């Protein structure tokens, strides 16, 4: 098949372990993420102001070029006006944590809608939440703190762009810089929380810290639930390609499909930057394994060196395979979408939004990867476009447009918060 991307270096590692060998609930997975807990998350999140299902777009030009029946693109850019899917995770965890705090104090668990209405500020305003972020998760936590009424301190590492810091601060959070990379910021947030009695709302789980990240990942599951409702009744994609940082998003979606559809689940592939490939390395080693490289990828949201332990418990046998892709290929995919090059309507997709799509495009036109992933002209491929132009300056540079044209008001600093 004719290549779609010129930057065609990639790696595909089929999962060396047996894939989805039995029921989802085995091996403690149901205690991590479950459809029952997703029901709770759906009930709360869908009651928040500004909740709408995000659009599921059919990119028919792209599907034709890739030689498949359909390419469906779930566009998470507009989610709660925050620019990415992350609002479903961090903010849901903040809301859940505040619910528990109120319940401990008053004996009654409030709804998150009551928290948002400000009825319980007398309890919640004494609580401080904190986390490390490379942008999107911190924005979600800051938005959650503002929406549900508590204080917020966010840790960023040196290479988090000013645009992303400003967007967090716009929700009233204090932003603090930490030397080193994302994983060091995670450690610093944990340390400060311990010293000050704050609550860590992390999107990654580690030894001894697993409760909150479960809420984060459970909130992400709503994306797949929406997709299922948006598809023609009773149908499923044949393939899912999704990007991974610590693996929380990929695990959240994978668990939904595995528990609900069992052996009929779509083939499931996870894509990472080759400069931050802890998921592929973990699959190759057969256990959680860190990538100690510089992690200096343009895909800021995926620049993670360590997998989330809980996420790995799902992906270990839930994913069919793991891809790595280059920054150059991701940038090319961003331009292809921005310009509607295959005849589809233009899509605004940020750097971390396109890794899954990039892996799919590369696999679809590579004879061996096409065969390994069983892509063919009947395939219906689901892509999760996890962010829009979350930093319009960076986005504009990559797609070759003035930032002002991407988001009017951004470059002149007139925006209070990113919409
Ligand atoms: C836009 C975007 N996509 C994907 C991811 C990956 O999510 P996870 O770290 O849960 O794997 C992130 C993480 O921050 C992100 O910001």
Tab-separated table of C-alpha atoms and ligand atoms in Angstrom:
chain	number	residue	atom	x	y	z
A	1	UNK	CA	0.000	0.000	0.000
A	2	UNK	CA	1.086	3.590	-0.631
A	3	UNK	CA	2.647	5.139	2.455
A	4	UNK	CA	0.629	7.896	4.113
A	5	UNK	CA	3.399	9.217	6.377
A	6	UNK	CA	6.931	9.923	5.110
A	7	UNK	CA	8.448	9.555	8.571
A	8	UNK	CA	7.826	5.848	8.696
A	9	UNK	CA	10.041	4.533	11.481
A	10	UNK	CA	8.064	2.642	14.113
A	11	UNK	CA	8.198	-0.482	16.205
A	12	UNK	CA	5.420	-2.970	16.912
A	13	UNK	CA	5.781	-5.480	19.726
A	14	UNK	CA	2.965	-8.039	19.744
A	15	UNK	CA	2.179	-8.815	23.384
A	16	UNK	CA	4.474	-11.725	24.353
A	17	UNK	CA	1.917	-12.856	26.960
A	18	UNK	CA	-1.415	-14.541	26.213
A	19	UNK	CA	-3.907	-11.771	25.394
A	20	UNK	CA	-7.171	-11.592	27.393
A	21	UNK	CA	-6.835	-15.269	28.299
A	22	UNK	CA	-9.969	-15.431	30.461
A	23	UNK	CA	-12.663	-13.343	32.115
A	24	UNK	CA	-11.707	-9.754	32.932
A	25	UNK	CA	-12.537	-10.104	36.629
A	26	UNK	CA	-9.752	-12.656	37.257
A	27	UNK	CA	-6.414	-11.706	38.864
A	28	UNK	CA	-7.907	-8.846	40.912
A	29	UNK	CA	-8.687	-6.691	37.880
A	30	UNK	CA	-12.331	-6.109	38.889
A	31	UNK	CA	-11.081	-4.486	42.105
A	32	UNK	CA	-9.134	-1.962	40.039
A	33	UNK	CA	-11.703	-0.949	37.415
A	34	UNK	CA	-15.205	-2.259	36.777
A	35	UNK	CA	-18.408	-1.526	34.913
A	36	UNK	CA	-20.214	-1.238	38.264
A	37	UNK	CA	-17.883	1.582	39.369
A	38	UNK	CA	-18.196	3.154	35.927
A	39	UNK	CA	-21.967	3.438	36.525
A	40	UNK	CA	-21.192	5.617	39.549
A	41	UNK	CA	-18.705	7.735	37.620
A	42	UNK	CA	-21.201	8.226	34.784
A	43	UNK	CA	-23.945	9.306	37.163
A	44	UNK	CA	-21.728	11.949	38.777
A	45	UNK	CA	-19.820	13.250	35.757
A	46	UNK	CA	-22.898	13.537	33.561
A	47	UNK	CA	-24.493	15.767	36.240
A	48	UNK	CA	-21.700	18.356	36.091
A	49	UNK	CA	-22.276	21.700	34.426
A	50	UNK	CA	-20.986	21.621	30.848
A	51	UNK	CA	-21.164	17.839	30.366
A	52	UNK	CA	-21.753	16.765	26.743
A	53	UNK	CA	-20.739	13.641	24.897
A	54	UNK	CA	-17.757	14.451	22.686
A	55	UNK	CA	-18.117	13.914	18.963
A	56	UNK	CA	-17.275	10.618	17.224
A	57	UNK	CA	-16.126	11.665	13.763
A	58	UNK	CA	-15.835	9.386	10.780
A	59	UNK	CA	-12.677	10.215	8.802
A	60	UNK	CA	-13.607	8.555	5.539
A	61	UNK	CA	-10.773	9.999	3.450
A	62	UNK	CA	-8.251	8.668	5.920
A	63	UNK	CA	-9.971	5.276	6.041
A	64	UNK	CA	-9.780	4.994	2.248
A	65	UNK	CA	-6.070	5.930	2.232
A	66	UNK	CA	-5.365	3.352	4.957
A	67	UNK	CA	-7.386	0.636	3.211
A	68	UNK	CA	-9.933	0.056	5.977
A	69	UNK	CA	-13.730	0.342	6.109
A	70	UNK	CA	-13.928	3.081	8.724
A	71	UNK	CA	-11.719	5.273	10.858
A	72	UNK	CA	-13.639	6.712	13.808
A	73	UNK	CA	-12.064	9.594	15.700
A	74	UNK	CA	-13.365	10.389	19.194
A	75	UNK	CA	-12.516	14.082	19.532
A	76	UNK	CA	-11.796	14.850	23.195
A	77	UNK	CA	-10.576	18.411	22.525
A	78	UNK	CA	-13.829	20.091	23.614
A	79	UNK	CA	-14.282	18.036	26.834
A	80	UNK	CA	-15.542	20.419	29.559
A	81	UNK	CA	-13.745	23.286	27.829
A	82	UNK	CA	-10.422	21.949	29.148
A	83	UNK	CA	-8.884	20.870	25.865
A	84	UNK	CA	-8.456	17.182	26.676
A	85	UNK	CA	-10.049	13.973	27.978
A	86	UNK	CA	-8.299	14.529	31.298
A	87	UNK	CA	-11.259	16.386	32.840
A	88	UNK	CA	-12.916	12.983	33.208
A	89	UNK	CA	-10.150	11.662	35.450
A	90	UNK	CA	-8.458	14.214	37.707
A	91	UNK	CA	-11.556	16.276	38.366
A	92	UNK	CA	-13.608	13.145	39.086
A	93	UNK	CA	-10.969	12.027	41.592
A	94	UNK	CA	-11.026	15.466	43.275
A	95	UNK	CA	-14.817	15.350	43.504
A	96	UNK	CA	-14.762	11.797	44.922
A	97	UNK	CA	-12.112	12.690	47.474
A	98	UNK	CA	-14.132	15.708	48.654
A	99	UNK	CA	-17.283	13.568	48.858
A	100	UNK	CA	-15.456	11.175	51.185
A	101	UNK	CA	-14.102	14.039	53.312
A	102	UNK	CA	-17.592	15.501	53.769
A	103	UNK	CA	-19.001	12.054	54.535
A	104	UNK	CA	-16.327	11.487	57.204
A	105	UNK	CA	-17.216	14.782	58.837
A	106	UNK	CA	-21.027	14.847	58.514
A	107	UNK	CA	-21.956	11.184	58.089
A	108	UNK	CA	-23.662	11.962	54.766
A	109	UNK	CA	-22.105	11.604	51.311
A	110	UNK	CA	-23.014	14.617	49.165
A	111	UNK	CA	-23.500	14.443	45.401
A	112	UNK	CA	-20.798	16.060	43.308
A	113	UNK	CA	-23.521	18.420	42.032
A	114	UNK	CA	-24.038	19.650	45.622
A	115	UNK	CA	-20.271	20.224	45.895
A	116	UNK	CA	-20.304	22.162	42.622
A	117	UNK	CA	-23.197	24.281	43.892
A	118	UNK	CA	-20.910	25.375	46.764
A	119	UNK	CA	-23.125	23.987	49.548
A	120	UNK	CA	-20.215	22.346	51.391
A	121	UNK	CA	-17.405	24.869	51.092
A	122	UNK	CA	-17.194	25.144	54.896
A	123	UNK	CA	-15.712	21.610	54.894
A	124	UNK	CA	-13.982	21.433	51.518
A	125	UNK	CA	-12.145	24.765	51.571
A	126	UNK	CA	-9.819	23.430	54.292
A	127	UNK	CA	-8.574	20.676	51.943
A	128	UNK	CA	-5.606	21.057	49.570
A	129	UNK	CA	-5.140	18.761	46.588
A	130	UNK	CA	-1.854	18.429	44.735
A	131	UNK	CA	-0.269	16.551	41.836
A	132	UNK	CA	2.526	16.515	39.314
A	133	UNK	CA	1.666	17.173	35.713
A	134	UNK	CA	3.026	17.661	32.239
A	135	UNK	CA	0.006	19.827	31.551
A	136	UNK	CA	-3.334	18.197	31.056
A	137	UNK	CA	-3.788	16.271	34.297
A	138	UNK	CA	-2.862	19.316	36.401
A	139	UNK	CA	-5.356	21.386	34.479
A	140	UNK	CA	-8.059	18.847	35.246
A	141	UNK	CA	-7.192	18.728	38.955
A	142	UNK	CA	-7.064	22.549	39.141
A	143	UNK	CA	-10.428	22.785	37.394
A	144	UNK	CA	-11.851	20.138	39.751
A	145	UNK	CA	-10.548	22.043	42.801
A	146	UNK	CA	-12.132	25.246	41.539
A	147	UNK	CA	-15.412	23.583	40.545
A	148	UNK	CA	-15.842	21.530	43.735
A	149	UNK	CA	-14.317	23.996	46.200
A	150	UNK	CA	-10.832	23.238	47.581
A	151	UNK	CA	-7.260	24.560	47.389
A	152	UNK	CA	-4.794	23.272	44.783
A	153	UNK	CA	-0.986	23.197	44.323
A	154	UNK	CA	0.397	21.762	41.056
A	155	UNK	CA	4.012	20.648	40.411
A	156	UNK	CA	5.500	20.973	36.933
A	157	UNK	CA	8.942	20.031	35.641
A	158	UNK	CA	11.179	22.452	33.787
A	159	UNK	CA	10.057	21.635	30.233
A	160	UNK	CA	6.322	22.135	30.800
A	161	UNK	CA	5.517	25.078	28.526
A	162	UNK	CA	4.457	28.467	29.848
A	163	UNK	CA	1.169	28.135	28.002
A	164	UNK	CA	0.350	24.961	29.905
A	165	UNK	CA	1.348	26.540	33.254
A	166	UNK	CA	-0.821	29.588	32.575
A	167	UNK	CA	-3.792	27.420	31.741
A	168	UNK	CA	-3.476	25.692	35.148
A	169	UNK	CA	-3.001	28.939	37.044
A	170	UNK	CA	-6.103	30.334	35.342
A	171	UNK	CA	-8.150	28.012	37.564
A	172	UNK	CA	-6.679	29.528	40.716
A	173	UNK	CA	-4.083	26.813	41.413
A	174	UNK	CA	-0.570	27.583	42.643
A	175	UNK	CA	1.970	26.252	40.109
A	176	UNK	CA	5.435	25.214	41.409
A	177	UNK	CA	8.416	24.164	39.280
A	178	UNK	CA	10.557	21.098	40.114
A	179	UNK	CA	13.989	20.359	38.575
A	180	UNK	CA	14.121	17.108	36.575
A	181	UNK	CA	11.413	15.279	34.687
A	182	UNK	CA	7.795	14.243	35.253
A	183	UNK	CA	8.675	11.327	37.518
A	184	UNK	CA	10.636	13.611	39.809
A	185	UNK	CA	7.692	16.008	39.971
A	186	UNK	CA	5.518	13.023	41.018
A	187	UNK	CA	7.916	12.294	43.880
A	188	UNK	CA	8.053	15.957	44.942
A	189	UNK	CA	4.251	16.249	45.041
A	190	UNK	CA	4.074	13.093	47.191
A	191	UNK	CA	6.751	14.445	49.528
A	192	UNK	CA	5.108	17.874	49.985
A	193	UNK	CA	1.708	16.287	50.521
A	194	UNK	CA	3.118	14.114	53.281
A	195	UNK	CA	4.787	17.092	54.954
A	196	UNK	CA	1.729	19.389	54.715
A	197	UNK	CA	-1.218	17.045	55.105
A	198	UNK	CA	-2.390	17.564	51.505
A	199	UNK	CA	-4.125	15.023	49.285
A	200	UNK	CA	-2.246	13.747	46.239
A	201	UNK	CA	-4.474	13.370	43.198
A	202	UNK	CA	-2.126	11.559	40.866
A	203	UNK	CA	-2.981	9.961	37.528
A	204	UNK	CA	-0.357	7.336	38.147
A	205	UNK	CA	-0.343	4.667	40.831
A	206	UNK	CA	2.635	3.323	42.684
A	207	UNK	CA	3.389	0.997	45.604
A	208	UNK	CA	1.182	2.154	48.492
A	209	UNK	CA	-0.787	4.706	46.429
A	210	UNK	CA	-3.633	3.158	44.493
A	211	UNK	CA	-7.032	4.502	45.660
A	212	UNK	CA	-7.151	7.874	43.898
A	213	UNK	CA	-5.687	6.708	40.549
A	214	UNK	CA	-8.521	4.159	40.404
A	215	UNK	CA	-11.007	7.036	40.333
A	216	UNK	CA	-8.946	8.788	37.663
A	217	UNK	CA	-8.896	5.737	35.391
A	218	UNK	CA	-12.531	4.916	36.099
A	219	UNK	CA	-13.579	8.366	34.889
A	220	UNK	CA	-11.736	7.751	31.613
A	221	UNK	CA	-13.932	4.689	31.038
A	222	UNK	CA	-16.779	7.034	30.205
A	223	UNK	CA	-15.130	7.731	26.840
A	224	UNK	CA	-15.618	4.137	25.736
A	225	UNK	CA	-19.127	4.062	27.122
A	226	UNK	CA	-20.009	7.103	25.022
A	227	UNK	CA	-18.436	5.527	21.948
A	228	UNK	CA	-20.535	2.420	22.427
A	229	UNK	CA	-23.688	4.544	22.581
A	230	UNK	CA	-22.624	6.492	19.510
A	231	UNK	CA	-22.010	3.427	17.346
A	232	UNK	CA	-24.871	1.778	15.466
A	233	UNK	CA	-26.672	-0.508	17.945
A	234	UNK	CA	-24.830	-3.719	18.706
A	235	UNK	CA	-21.704	-2.891	16.697
A	236	UNK	CA	-18.128	-2.558	17.877
A	237	UNK	CA	-14.898	-1.417	16.263
A	238	UNK	CA	-12.598	-4.220	15.161
A	239	UNK	CA	-9.487	-2.329	16.326
A	240	UNK	CA	-8.631	0.332	18.904
A	241	UNK	CA	-5.390	2.347	18.765
A	242	UNK	CA	-4.785	4.476	21.830
A	243	UNK	CA	-1.803	6.415	23.163
A	244	UNK	CA	-0.128	5.714	26.468
A	245	UNK	CA	1.769	7.815	28.976
A	246	UNK	CA	1.593	5.959	32.300
A	247	UNK	CA	-1.099	3.735	30.761
A	248	UNK	CA	-4.109	4.960	32.762
A	249	UNK	CA	-6.222	5.964	29.800
A	250	UNK	CA	-5.375	2.811	27.855
A	251	UNK	CA	-6.232	0.666	30.898
A	252	UNK	CA	-9.492	2.535	31.536
A	253	UNK	CA	-10.733	1.861	28.004
A	254	UNK	CA	-9.333	-1.654	27.754
A	255	UNK	CA	-11.005	-2.770	30.990
A	256	UNK	CA	-14.367	-1.538	29.709
A	257	UNK	CA	-14.093	-3.555	26.497
A	258	UNK	CA	-12.685	-6.692	28.110
A	259	UNK	CA	-15.254	-6.832	30.919
A	260	UNK	CA	-18.207	-5.971	28.709
A	261	UNK	CA	-17.384	-7.912	25.548
A	262	UNK	CA	-14.926	-10.611	26.641
A	263	UNK	CA	-13.650	-12.619	23.712
A	264	UNK	CA	-15.524	-10.333	21.278
A	265	UNK	CA	-13.411	-7.320	22.357
A	266	UNK	CA	-11.700	-5.380	19.574
A	267	UNK	CA	-7.993	-5.846	18.953
A	268	UNK	CA	-6.303	-3.363	21.271
A	269	UNK	CA	-3.042	-1.511	20.542
A	270	UNK	CA	-1.178	1.014	22.665
A	271	UNK	CA	1.144	3.606	21.087
A	272	UNK	CA	3.936	5.592	22.753
A	273	UNK	CA	6.692	7.993	21.725
A	274	UNK	CA	9.935	6.081	21.062
A	275	UNK	CA	11.518	8.602	23.473
A	276	UNK	CA	9.204	7.531	26.338
A	277	UNK	CA	8.366	3.871	25.909
A	278	UNK	CA	7.847	2.435	29.389
A	279	UNK	CA	4.779	0.411	28.344
A	280	UNK	CA	6.496	-1.363	25.463
A	281	UNK	CA	9.571	-1.932	27.632
A	282	UNK	CA	7.382	-3.411	30.371
A	283	UNK	CA	5.711	-5.747	27.888
A	284	UNK	CA	9.082	-6.834	26.575
A	285	UNK	CA	10.480	-7.460	30.071
A	286	UNK	CA	7.280	-9.117	31.307
A	287	UNK	CA	7.036	-6.721	34.280
A	288	UNK	CA	6.842	-2.960	35.005
A	289	UNK	CA	10.059	-1.490	33.667
A	290	UNK	CA	11.179	2.156	33.647
A	291	UNK	CA	12.467	4.064	30.636
A	292	UNK	CA	15.382	6.063	32.040
A	293	UNK	CA	15.901	8.081	28.855
A	294	UNK	CA	15.515	11.873	28.649
A	295	UNK	CA	11.799	11.547	27.783
A	296	UNK	CA	12.182	14.700	25.664
A	297	UNK	CA	9.386	14.033	23.219
A	298	UNK	CA	7.078	16.707	21.760
A	299	UNK	CA	4.223	14.502	22.981
A	300	UNK	CA	4.305	16.113	26.432
A	301	UNK	CA	1.353	14.186	27.828
A	302	UNK	CA	3.069	10.896	26.989
A	303	UNK	CA	6.514	11.813	28.345
A	304	UNK	CA	6.377	9.294	31.195
A	305	UNK	CA	9.187	6.980	32.246
A	306	UNK	CA	7.252	4.721	34.611
A	307	UNK	CA	4.037	2.801	34.112
A	308	UNK	CA	1.144	3.088	36.531
A	309	UNK	CA	1.127	-0.188	38.474
A	310	UNK	CA	-2.657	-0.534	38.363
A	311	UNK	CA	-2.807	0.288	34.677
A	312	UNK	CA	-0.176	-2.326	34.014
A	313	UNK	CA	-2.251	-4.990	35.792
A	314	UNK	CA	-4.879	-4.467	33.069
A	315	UNK	CA	-2.669	-3.859	30.020
A	316	UNK	CA	-0.221	-6.672	30.803
A	317	UNK	CA	-2.638	-9.130	29.204
A	318	UNK	CA	-5.304	-6.733	27.931
A	319	UNK	CA	-3.367	-5.228	25.026
A	320	UNK	CA	-2.651	-7.103	21.813
A	321	UNK	CA	0.492	-5.112	21.145
A	322	UNK	CA	2.585	-2.010	21.755
A	323	UNK	CA	3.867	0.539	19.234
A	324	UNK	CA	6.507	3.225	19.447
A	325	UNK	CA	6.432	6.135	17.019
A	326	UNK	CA	8.661	9.147	16.369
A	327	UNK	CA	8.045	12.834	17.081
A	328	UNK	CA	8.417	13.530	13.357
A	329	UNK	CA	5.656	11.079	12.463
A	330	UNK	CA	3.369	12.560	15.137
A	331	UNK	CA	3.953	16.082	13.803
A	332	UNK	CA	3.194	14.872	10.284
A	333	UNK	CA	-0.096	13.352	11.473
A	334	UNK	CA	-1.021	16.619	13.218
A	335	UNK	CA	-0.523	18.512	9.951
A	336	UNK	CA	-2.411	15.906	7.968
A	337	UNK	CA	-5.412	16.327	10.297
A	338	UNK	CA	-5.119	20.129	10.551
A	339	UNK	CA	-5.181	20.471	6.776
A	340	UNK	CA	-7.741	17.772	6.095
A	341	UNK	CA	-5.225	16.347	3.628
A	342	UNK	CA	-7.195	13.183	2.871
A	343	UNK	CA	-10.361	15.111	2.082
A	344	UNK	CA	-11.835	14.982	5.592
A	345	UNK	CA	-12.920	18.065	7.533
A	346	UNK	CA	-9.918	19.523	9.406
A	347	UNK	CA	-9.321	18.228	12.942
A	348	UNK	CA	-7.379	20.135	15.625
A	349	UNK	CA	-5.314	17.465	17.387
A	350	UNK	CA	-2.475	18.270	19.798
A	351	UNK	CA	0.888	16.520	20.007
A	352	UNK	CA	-0.251	13.818	22.451
A	353	UNK	CA	-3.547	13.239	20.656
A	354	UNK	CA	-2.146	11.618	17.561
A	355	UNK	CA	0.149	8.776	18.694
A	356	UNK	CA	-2.551	6.111	18.294
A	357	UNK	CA	-3.588	7.421	14.902
A	358	UNK	CA	0.033	7.616	13.804
A	359	UNK	CA	0.636	3.995	14.804
A	360	UNK	CA	-2.473	2.949	12.900
A	361	UNK	CA	-1.466	4.848	9.740
A	362	UNK	CA	2.022	3.352	9.849
A	363	UNK	CA	0.759	-0.185	10.464
A	364	UNK	CA	-1.913	0.068	7.782
A	365	UNK	CA	0.648	0.693	5.027
A	366	UNK	CA	3.355	-1.691	6.227
A	367	UNK	CA	2.895	-5.214	4.896
A	368	UNK	CA	4.174	-7.028	7.951
A	369	UNK	CA	2.461	-4.809	10.567
A	370	UNK	CA	-0.786	-4.878	8.593
A	371	UNK	CA	-0.740	-8.660	8.727
A	372	UNK	CA	0.290	-8.801	12.403
A	373	UNK	CA	-2.523	-6.452	13.435
A	374	UNK	CA	-5.013	-8.129	11.061
A	375	UNK	CA	-5.998	-4.798	9.495
A	376	UNK	CA	-7.958	-5.213	6.262
A	377	UNK	CA	-10.609	-3.566	4.123
A	378	UNK	CA	-13.350	-4.628	6.593
A	379	UNK	CA	-11.656	-3.107	9.640
A	380	UNK	CA	-13.433	-0.451	11.702
A	381	UNK	CA	-10.736	1.407	13.598
A	382	UNK	CA	-11.341	3.515	16.681
A	383	UNK	CA	-8.898	6.311	17.477
A	384	UNK	CA	-9.061	8.425	20.624
A	385	UNK	CA	-8.082	12.015	19.841
A	386	UNK	CA	-7.175	12.822	23.420
A	387	UNK	CA	-6.479	16.551	23.127
A	388	UNK	CA	-7.013	19.614	21.001
A	389	UNK	CA	-4.501	22.476	20.850
A	390	UNK	CA	-3.857	22.422	24.607
A	391	UNK	CA	-0.920	24.784	24.045
A	392	UNK	CA	-1.894	26.798	20.974
A	393	UNK	CA	1.614	28.282	20.621
A	394	UNK	CA	3.237	24.851	20.365
A	395	UNK	CA	0.423	23.573	18.159
A	396	UNK	CA	0.657	26.535	15.805
A	397	UNK	CA	4.420	26.097	15.445
A	398	UNK	CA	4.050	22.441	14.484
A	399	UNK	CA	1.235	22.886	11.990
A	400	UNK	CA	2.766	26.107	10.634
A	401	UNK	CA	0.102	28.660	11.486
A	402	UNK	CA	-0.003	31.796	13.622
A	403	UNK	CA	-1.170	30.978	17.188
A	404	UNK	CA	-3.793	33.704	16.897
A	405	UNK	CA	-5.444	31.758	14.076
A	406	UNK	CA	-5.571	28.590	16.188
A	407	UNK	CA	-7.209	30.286	19.149
A	408	UNK	CA	-8.042	33.973	18.835
A	409	UNK	CA	-6.952	35.891	21.934
A	410	UNK	CA	-4.304	33.347	22.979
A	411	UNK	CA	-1.153	35.030	21.696
A	412	UNK	CA	-2.232	38.437	22.966
A	413	UNK	CA	-2.825	36.977	26.456
A	414	UNK	CA	-6.460	38.029	26.439
A	415	UNK	CA	-7.726	34.633	27.442
A	416	UNK	CA	-8.486	33.926	31.074
A	417	UNK	CA	-8.603	30.214	30.537
A	418	UNK	CA	-8.310	27.969	27.545
A	419	UNK	CA	-11.671	27.171	26.083
B	1	LIG	C1	-3.471	14.304	25.626
B	1	LIG	C2	-3.062	13.087	26.353
B	1	LIG	N1	-3.259	11.897	25.770
B	1	LIG	C3	-2.907	10.750	26.386
B	1	LIG	C4	-2.358	10.754	27.650
B	1	LIG	C5	-1.940	9.455	28.268
B	1	LIG	O1	-2.648	9.127	29.422
B	1	LIG	P1	-1.992	8.141	30.500
B	1	LIG	O2	-0.841	8.859	31.125
B	1	LIG	O3	-3.089	7.847	31.442
B	1	LIG	O4	-1.503	6.952	29.750
B	1	LIG	C6	-2.160	11.974	28.303
B	1	LIG	C7	-1.593	12.025	29.655
B	1	LIG	O5	-1.372	13.070	30.233
B	1	LIG	C8	-2.509	13.174	27.639
B	1	LIG	O6	-2.345	14.374	28.217
